[in-house]
mmCIF file of C-alpha atoms and ligand atoms in Angstrom:
data_model
loop_
_atom_site.group_PDB
_atom_site.id
_atom_site.type_symbol
_atom_site.label_atom_id
_atom_site.label_comp_id
_atom_site.label_asym_id
_atom_site.label_seq_id
_atom_site.Cartn_x
_atom_site.Cartn_y
_atom_site.Cartn_z
ATOM 1 C CA MET V 1 -0.045 -0.046 0.037
ATOM 2 C CA LEU V 2 1.507 3.312 -1.035
ATOM 3 C CA THR V 3 1.083 6.352 1.051
ATOM 4 C CA VAL V 4 1.773 9.853 -0.476
ATOM 5 C CA HIS V 5 2.273 12.463 2.306
ATOM 6 C CA PRO V 6 2.703 16.093 2.202
ATOM 7 C CA VAL V 7 5.671 17.492 4.179
ATOM 8 C CA ALA V 8 4.946 21.066 4.852
ATOM 9 C CA ALA V 9 7.805 23.455 4.148
ATOM 10 C CA PHE V 10 8.303 27.426 4.196
ATOM 11 C CA LYS V 11 5.176 29.277 4.215
ATOM 12 C CA ASP V 12 3.015 27.182 1.931
ATOM 13 C CA ASN V 13 5.123 24.365 0.118
ATOM 14 C CA TYR V 14 4.364 20.645 0.201
ATOM 15 C CA ILE V 15 7.362 18.292 -0.449
ATOM 16 C CA TRP V 16 5.532 15.143 -1.522
ATOM 17 C CA VAL V 17 6.896 11.646 -0.171
ATOM 18 C CA ILE V 18 5.620 8.501 -1.814
ATOM 19 C CA HIS V 19 6.370 5.519 0.512
ATOM 20 C CA ASP V 20 5.222 2.122 1.675
ATOM 21 C CA ARG V 21 6.647 0.706 4.852
ATOM 22 C CA ASN V 22 10.154 0.748 3.752
ATOM 23 C CA ALA V 23 11.147 2.778 0.888
ATOM 24 C CA ALA V 24 10.489 6.364 -0.035
ATOM 25 C CA ILE V 25 11.018 8.749 -2.929
ATOM 26 C CA VAL V 26 10.639 12.465 -2.369
ATOM 27 C CA ILE V 27 9.620 15.125 -4.999
ATOM 28 C CA ASP V 28 10.777 18.778 -4.964
ATOM 29 C CA PRO V 29 12.469 18.803 -1.485
ATOM 30 C CA GLY V 30 12.902 22.611 -1.206
ATOM 31 C CA ALA V 31 14.179 21.999 2.463
ATOM 32 C CA ALA V 32 16.052 18.742 3.770
ATOM 33 C CA LEU V 33 15.288 19.096 7.516
ATOM 34 C CA PRO V 34 11.415 18.363 7.574
ATOM 35 C CA VAL V 35 11.838 15.392 5.009
ATOM 36 C CA ILE V 36 14.514 13.799 7.098
ATOM 37 C CA GLU V 37 12.559 14.099 10.257
ATOM 38 C CA TYR V 38 9.530 12.466 8.483
ATOM 39 C CA LEU V 39 11.596 9.573 7.183
ATOM 40 C CA ARG V 40 13.260 9.093 10.393
ATOM 41 C CA SER V 41 9.948 8.847 12.324
ATOM 42 C CA LYS V 42 8.672 6.338 9.716
ATOM 43 C CA GLN V 43 11.910 4.424 9.600
ATOM 44 C CA LEU V 44 12.036 4.987 5.874
ATOM 45 C CA GLN V 45 14.752 4.386 3.491
ATOM 46 C CA LEU V 46 15.087 7.131 1.035
ATOM 47 C CA ILE V 47 15.519 5.658 -2.567
ATOM 48 C CA ALA V 48 15.591 8.596 -4.966
ATOM 49 C CA ILE V 49 14.852 12.342 -5.282
ATOM 50 C CA LEU V 50 12.578 13.752 -8.204
ATOM 51 C CA ILE V 51 12.548 17.327 -9.200
ATOM 52 C CA THR V 52 10.079 19.172 -11.304
ATOM 53 C CA HIS V 53 11.807 22.452 -12.148
ATOM 54 C CA HIS V 54 14.701 24.480 -10.778
ATOM 55 C CA HIS V 55 13.142 26.756 -8.341
ATOM 56 C CA HIS V 56 15.017 26.905 -5.175
ATOM 57 C CA ASP V 57 11.750 26.264 -3.146
ATOM 58 C CA HIS V 58 11.890 22.892 -4.871
ATOM 59 C CA THR V 59 15.405 22.078 -4.874
ATOM 60 C CA GLY V 60 17.182 23.705 -1.974
ATOM 61 C CA GLY V 61 16.948 20.591 0.233
ATOM 62 C CA VAL V 62 18.791 18.164 -2.375
ATOM 63 C CA THR V 63 22.293 18.746 -1.125
ATOM 64 C CA GLY V 64 21.155 18.049 2.539
ATOM 65 C CA LEU V 65 19.269 15.154 1.567
ATOM 66 C CA LEU V 66 22.066 13.562 -0.365
ATOM 67 C CA GLN V 67 24.324 14.033 2.694
ATOM 68 C CA PHE V 68 21.673 12.180 4.603
ATOM 69 C CA SER V 69 21.459 9.482 1.913
ATOM 70 C CA GLY V 70 23.254 9.124 -1.385
ATOM 71 C CA VAL V 71 20.377 8.342 -3.840
ATOM 72 C CA PRO V 72 19.667 9.068 -7.610
ATOM 73 C CA VAL V 73 18.355 12.414 -8.378
ATOM 74 C CA TYR V 74 15.827 12.469 -11.420
ATOM 75 C CA GLY V 75 14.937 15.902 -13.144
ATOM 76 C CA PRO V 76 14.635 17.619 -16.196
ATOM 77 C CA HIS V 77 17.538 18.459 -18.570
ATOM 78 C CA SER V 78 18.429 21.903 -16.933
ATOM 79 C CA LYS V 79 21.729 23.751 -16.627
ATOM 80 C CA ASN V 80 20.136 25.100 -13.441
ATOM 81 C CA ILE V 81 20.045 21.861 -11.332
ATOM 82 C CA SER V 82 23.562 20.612 -10.803
ATOM 83 C CA ALA V 83 22.488 17.787 -8.680
ATOM 84 C CA ILE V 84 20.661 15.783 -11.159
ATOM 85 C CA THR V 85 22.206 12.297 -11.968
ATOM 86 C CA HIS V 86 19.366 11.069 -14.287
ATOM 87 C CA SER V 87 17.960 13.658 -16.552
ATOM 88 C CA VAL V 88 14.587 12.708 -18.117
ATOM 89 C CA LEU V 89 12.649 13.752 -21.200
ATOM 90 C CA GLU V 90 8.813 13.626 -22.220
ATOM 91 C CA ASN V 91 7.566 9.872 -22.159
ATOM 92 C CA ASP V 92 10.614 8.650 -20.231
ATOM 93 C CA GLU V 93 9.528 6.396 -17.526
ATOM 94 C CA VAL V 94 11.190 6.217 -14.141
ATOM 95 C CA ALA V 95 10.612 2.938 -12.247
ATOM 96 C CA PHE V 96 10.764 2.161 -8.858
ATOM 97 C CA PRO V 97 10.439 -1.661 -8.266
ATOM 98 C CA GLU V 98 10.836 -1.497 -4.571
ATOM 99 C CA LEU V 99 7.529 0.376 -4.485
ATOM 100 C CA SER V 100 5.963 -1.052 -7.591
ATOM 101 C CA LEU V 101 5.674 2.370 -9.056
ATOM 102 C CA THR V 102 6.519 3.766 -12.520
ATOM 103 C CA LEU V 103 6.328 7.378 -13.168
ATOM 104 C CA THR V 104 5.868 8.863 -16.692
ATOM 105 C CA VAL V 105 7.445 12.173 -17.556
ATOM 106 C CA ILE V 106 5.316 14.793 -19.277
ATOM 107 C CA GLU V 107 7.019 18.166 -20.197
ATOM 108 C CA VAL V 108 5.010 21.107 -19.194
ATOM 109 C CA PRO V 109 6.981 24.184 -19.945
ATOM 110 C CA GLY V 110 5.637 27.722 -18.991
ATOM 111 C CA HIS V 111 6.008 28.438 -15.243
ATOM 112 C CA THR V 112 9.872 27.573 -16.018
ATOM 113 C CA LEU V 113 11.176 26.360 -19.426
ATOM 114 C CA ASP V 114 12.469 23.172 -17.675
ATOM 115 C CA HIS V 115 9.353 22.176 -15.995
ATOM 116 C CA ILE V 116 8.280 18.533 -15.987
ATOM 117 C CA ALA V 117 5.465 16.552 -14.318
ATOM 118 C CA TYR V 118 5.416 12.861 -13.151
ATOM 119 C CA TYR V 119 2.521 10.809 -13.743
ATOM 120 C CA ALA V 120 1.584 7.098 -12.413
ATOM 121 C CA HIS V 121 -1.297 5.276 -13.585
ATOM 122 C CA GLN V 122 -0.797 2.430 -10.973
ATOM 123 C CA PRO V 123 -1.881 1.902 -8.224
ATOM 124 C CA PHE V 124 -3.922 4.858 -8.703
ATOM 125 C CA ASP V 125 -3.749 7.991 -10.975
ATOM 126 C CA MET V 126 -1.638 10.448 -9.603
ATOM 127 C CA LEU V 127 0.300 13.605 -11.009
ATOM 128 C CA PHE V 128 3.254 15.486 -9.331
ATOM 129 C CA CYS V 129 3.033 18.592 -11.371
ATOM 130 C CA GLY V 130 5.010 21.075 -9.285
ATOM 131 C CA ASP V 131 3.991 24.666 -9.987
ATOM 132 C CA THR V 132 2.112 23.970 -13.134
ATOM 133 C CA LEU V 133 -1.586 23.143 -12.112
ATOM 134 C CA PHE V 134 -2.949 24.195 -8.793
ATOM 135 C CA ALA V 135 -6.236 23.577 -7.249
ATOM 136 C CA CYS V 136 -8.486 26.171 -8.866
ATOM 137 C CA GLY V 137 -5.529 27.895 -10.307
ATOM 138 C CA CYS V 138 -2.273 27.558 -12.368
ATOM 139 C CA GLY V 139 1.386 28.649 -11.920
ATOM 140 C CA ARG V 140 2.765 32.103 -12.820
ATOM 141 C CA ILE V 141 4.415 32.173 -16.193
ATOM 142 C CA PHE V 142 8.149 33.064 -15.459
ATOM 143 C CA GLU V 143 10.161 31.857 -18.265
ATOM 144 C CA GLY V 144 7.794 30.325 -21.054
ATOM 145 C CA THR V 145 5.067 31.992 -23.078
ATOM 146 C CA ALA V 146 1.276 32.020 -22.411
ATOM 147 C CA GLU V 147 1.040 29.452 -25.314
ATOM 148 C CA GLN V 148 3.414 27.210 -23.632
ATOM 149 C CA MET V 149 1.608 27.146 -20.233
ATOM 150 C CA TYR V 150 -1.787 26.825 -22.041
ATOM 151 C CA ARG V 151 -0.611 23.758 -24.012
ATOM 152 C CA SER V 152 1.101 22.144 -20.863
ATOM 153 C CA LEU V 153 -2.304 22.595 -19.106
ATOM 154 C CA GLN V 154 -4.178 21.107 -21.907
ATOM 155 C CA GLU V 155 -1.922 18.043 -22.026
ATOM 156 C CA LEU V 156 -2.513 17.449 -18.237
ATOM 157 C CA SER V 157 -6.207 17.930 -18.489
ATOM 158 C CA GLN V 158 -6.186 14.897 -20.966
ATOM 159 C CA LEU V 159 -5.202 12.537 -18.025
ATOM 160 C CA PRO V 160 -8.038 10.428 -16.544
ATOM 161 C CA ASP V 161 -10.498 12.429 -14.477
ATOM 162 C CA ASP V 162 -9.908 10.488 -11.364
ATOM 163 C CA THR V 163 -6.195 11.474 -11.466
ATOM 164 C CA LEU V 164 -5.086 12.968 -8.091
ATOM 165 C CA ILE V 165 -3.138 16.325 -8.461
ATOM 166 C CA TYR V 166 -0.566 16.744 -6.057
ATOM 167 C CA CYS V 167 0.317 20.385 -6.333
ATOM 168 C CA ALA V 168 3.458 21.872 -4.499
ATOM 169 C CA HIS V 169 1.892 24.748 -2.754
ATOM 170 C CA GLU V 170 -1.192 25.510 -0.667
ATOM 171 C CA TYR V 171 -2.669 28.170 -2.701
ATOM 172 C CA THR V 172 -6.378 26.735 -2.886
ATOM 173 C CA LEU V 173 -8.197 29.356 -0.777
ATOM 174 C CA SER V 174 -6.686 32.285 -2.632
ATOM 175 C CA ASN V 175 -7.179 30.725 -6.060
ATOM 176 C CA ILE V 176 -10.761 30.112 -5.259
ATOM 177 C CA LYS V 177 -11.129 33.771 -4.343
ATOM 178 C CA PHE V 178 -10.170 34.735 -7.580
ATOM 179 C CA ALA V 179 -12.164 32.000 -9.435
ATOM 180 C CA ARG V 180 -15.234 33.104 -7.853
ATOM 181 C CA VAL V 181 -14.928 36.534 -9.111
ATOM 182 C CA VAL V 182 -14.262 35.018 -12.768
ATOM 183 C CA ASP V 183 -17.132 32.383 -12.372
ATOM 184 C CA PRO V 184 -19.501 33.706 -9.809
ATOM 185 C CA GLU V 185 -22.482 31.569 -10.765
ATOM 186 C CA ASN V 186 -20.513 28.155 -10.403
ATOM 187 C CA ASP V 187 -22.122 26.331 -7.629
ATOM 188 C CA THR V 188 -19.540 23.555 -7.534
ATOM 189 C CA LEU V 189 -16.857 26.374 -6.995
ATOM 190 C CA GLU V 190 -19.121 28.031 -4.055
ATOM 191 C CA ALA V 191 -19.434 24.519 -2.230
ATOM 192 C CA PHE V 192 -15.696 23.885 -2.673
ATOM 193 C CA GLU V 193 -14.918 27.208 -1.206
ATOM 194 C CA ILE V 194 -16.832 26.284 1.902
ATOM 195 C CA THR V 195 -15.134 22.891 2.306
ATOM 196 C CA THR V 196 -11.660 24.430 1.750
ATOM 197 C CA GLN V 197 -12.159 27.202 4.370
ATOM 198 C CA ASN V 198 -13.381 24.463 6.721
ATOM 199 C CA GLN V 199 -10.071 22.409 5.879
ATOM 200 C CA ARG V 200 -7.599 25.487 6.346
ATOM 201 C CA ASP V 201 -9.254 26.513 9.653
ATOM 202 C CA GLN V 202 -8.232 23.228 10.835
ATOM 203 C CA ASN V 203 -4.788 23.392 9.123
ATOM 204 C CA ILE V 204 -5.650 20.359 6.809
ATOM 205 C CA PRO V 205 -3.956 20.403 3.371
ATOM 206 C CA THR V 206 -6.462 21.086 0.600
ATOM 207 C CA VAL V 207 -4.406 19.131 -1.826
ATOM 208 C CA PRO V 208 -4.307 16.581 -3.597
ATOM 209 C CA THR V 209 -7.329 17.730 -5.791
ATOM 210 C CA LYS V 210 -8.903 15.579 -8.318
ATOM 211 C CA LEU V 211 -8.545 16.472 -12.168
ATOM 212 C CA GLY V 212 -12.308 15.745 -12.761
ATOM 213 C CA ASN V 213 -13.197 18.457 -10.091
ATOM 214 C CA GLU V 214 -10.683 20.967 -11.556
ATOM 215 C CA LYS V 215 -12.274 20.550 -14.947
ATOM 216 C CA SER V 216 -15.637 21.913 -13.430
ATOM 217 C CA MET V 217 -14.011 24.580 -11.132
ATOM 218 C CA ASN V 218 -10.659 25.756 -12.467
ATOM 219 C CA PRO V 219 -11.075 28.818 -14.856
ATOM 220 C CA PHE V 220 -7.665 28.087 -16.327
ATOM 221 C CA LEU V 221 -8.772 24.672 -17.498
ATOM 222 C CA ARG V 222 -12.046 26.159 -18.739
ATOM 223 C CA CYS V 223 -11.228 28.827 -21.280
ATOM 224 C CA GLU V 224 -13.498 27.348 -23.802
ATOM 225 C CA ASN V 225 -16.432 27.592 -21.371
ATOM 226 C CA ARG V 226 -19.067 30.427 -22.432
ATOM 227 C CA GLU V 227 -19.432 32.017 -18.836
ATOM 228 C CA ILE V 228 -15.560 32.107 -18.572
ATOM 229 C CA ILE V 229 -15.153 33.768 -22.026
ATOM 230 C CA ALA V 230 -17.784 36.286 -21.275
ATOM 231 C CA SER V 231 -16.424 37.066 -17.974
ATOM 232 C CA VAL V 232 -12.883 37.447 -19.313
ATOM 233 C CA GLN V 233 -14.165 39.613 -22.211
ATOM 234 C CA SER V 234 -15.995 41.989 -19.995
ATOM 235 C CA HIS V 235 -13.256 42.474 -17.556
ATOM 236 C CA CYS V 236 -10.387 42.748 -19.960
ATOM 237 C CA GLY V 237 -12.299 44.560 -23.032
ATOM 238 C CA CYS V 238 -12.443 43.416 -26.505
ATOM 239 C CA LEU V 239 -10.700 40.119 -26.914
ATOM 240 C CA GLN V 240 -10.778 37.205 -29.437
ATOM 241 C CA PRO V 241 -12.908 34.404 -28.055
ATOM 242 C CA ASP V 242 -10.370 31.887 -28.737
ATOM 243 C CA PRO V 243 -9.147 29.777 -25.761
ATOM 244 C CA LEU V 244 -5.322 30.916 -26.013
ATOM 245 C CA SER V 245 -6.482 34.583 -26.022
ATOM 246 C CA ILE V 246 -8.774 33.875 -23.117
ATOM 247 C CA PHE V 247 -6.321 31.976 -21.011
ATOM 248 C CA THR V 248 -3.583 34.765 -21.695
ATOM 249 C CA ALA V 249 -6.001 37.471 -20.469
ATOM 250 C CA LEU V 250 -7.066 35.418 -17.411
ATOM 251 C CA ARG V 251 -3.456 34.807 -16.430
ATOM 252 C CA ASN V 252 -2.677 38.515 -16.542
ATOM 253 C CA TRP V 253 -6.019 39.308 -14.716
ATOM 254 C CA LYS V 254 -4.901 36.825 -11.931
ATOM 255 C CA ASN V 255 -1.333 38.521 -11.949
ATOM 256 C CA ASN V 256 -2.914 41.623 -10.904
ATOM 257 C CA PHE V 257 -5.629 40.545 -8.736
HETATM 258 ZN ZN1 ZN O 1 8.306 27.313 -9.253
#
């Protein structure tokens, strides 16, 4: 039985640890100490580190973890991450027989140019997407173009609806506040805000989120929806109604929200 556990770090990061009763892999360790504490508390052997992109809050703990345990480090082809021992490309498979787990690499440029995500179909559909897709939101576009980010999100949205989305930050509540302004008539979103507020009041993580739910709530995955198009057009002025133009305007709107 696999457990996927969020180790909280910094203000709102989640470092995901996938493990059984013996072995663990860690994804995007921005800090080493809280991961080491968790591994020790569960008596787990670290077998690998996976990186989605070069930002320091996702990689800053790699050196410390390697001192704790010398393991392979998987990540994108990127001159910005020196610790990577196994660089991976689109469709590469990263297999961990110890956990009966195989992750497939999906390249998702946009937030950064080197950004990748890891997807597993078994034992259940799970996606580790770093700062690309968030519950009710998406990552900021720092290095890529809006078109790259849009295509990346479109690719992720092709995964099965049951896919659990393990985002790297607790941004859900603030994302919902924006989504509610864009999409005020969305009842699913309204109900989700109440659930999310209750979880946050008890300091419970609001992720993973489910892809099928995101498709009915996340405005960045709904740029072909008539209400979203009308809302973006009325806020941003006259715009082409094609999904990429809507996505681009929506992302700019959120940047200034
Ligand atoms: Zn980032």
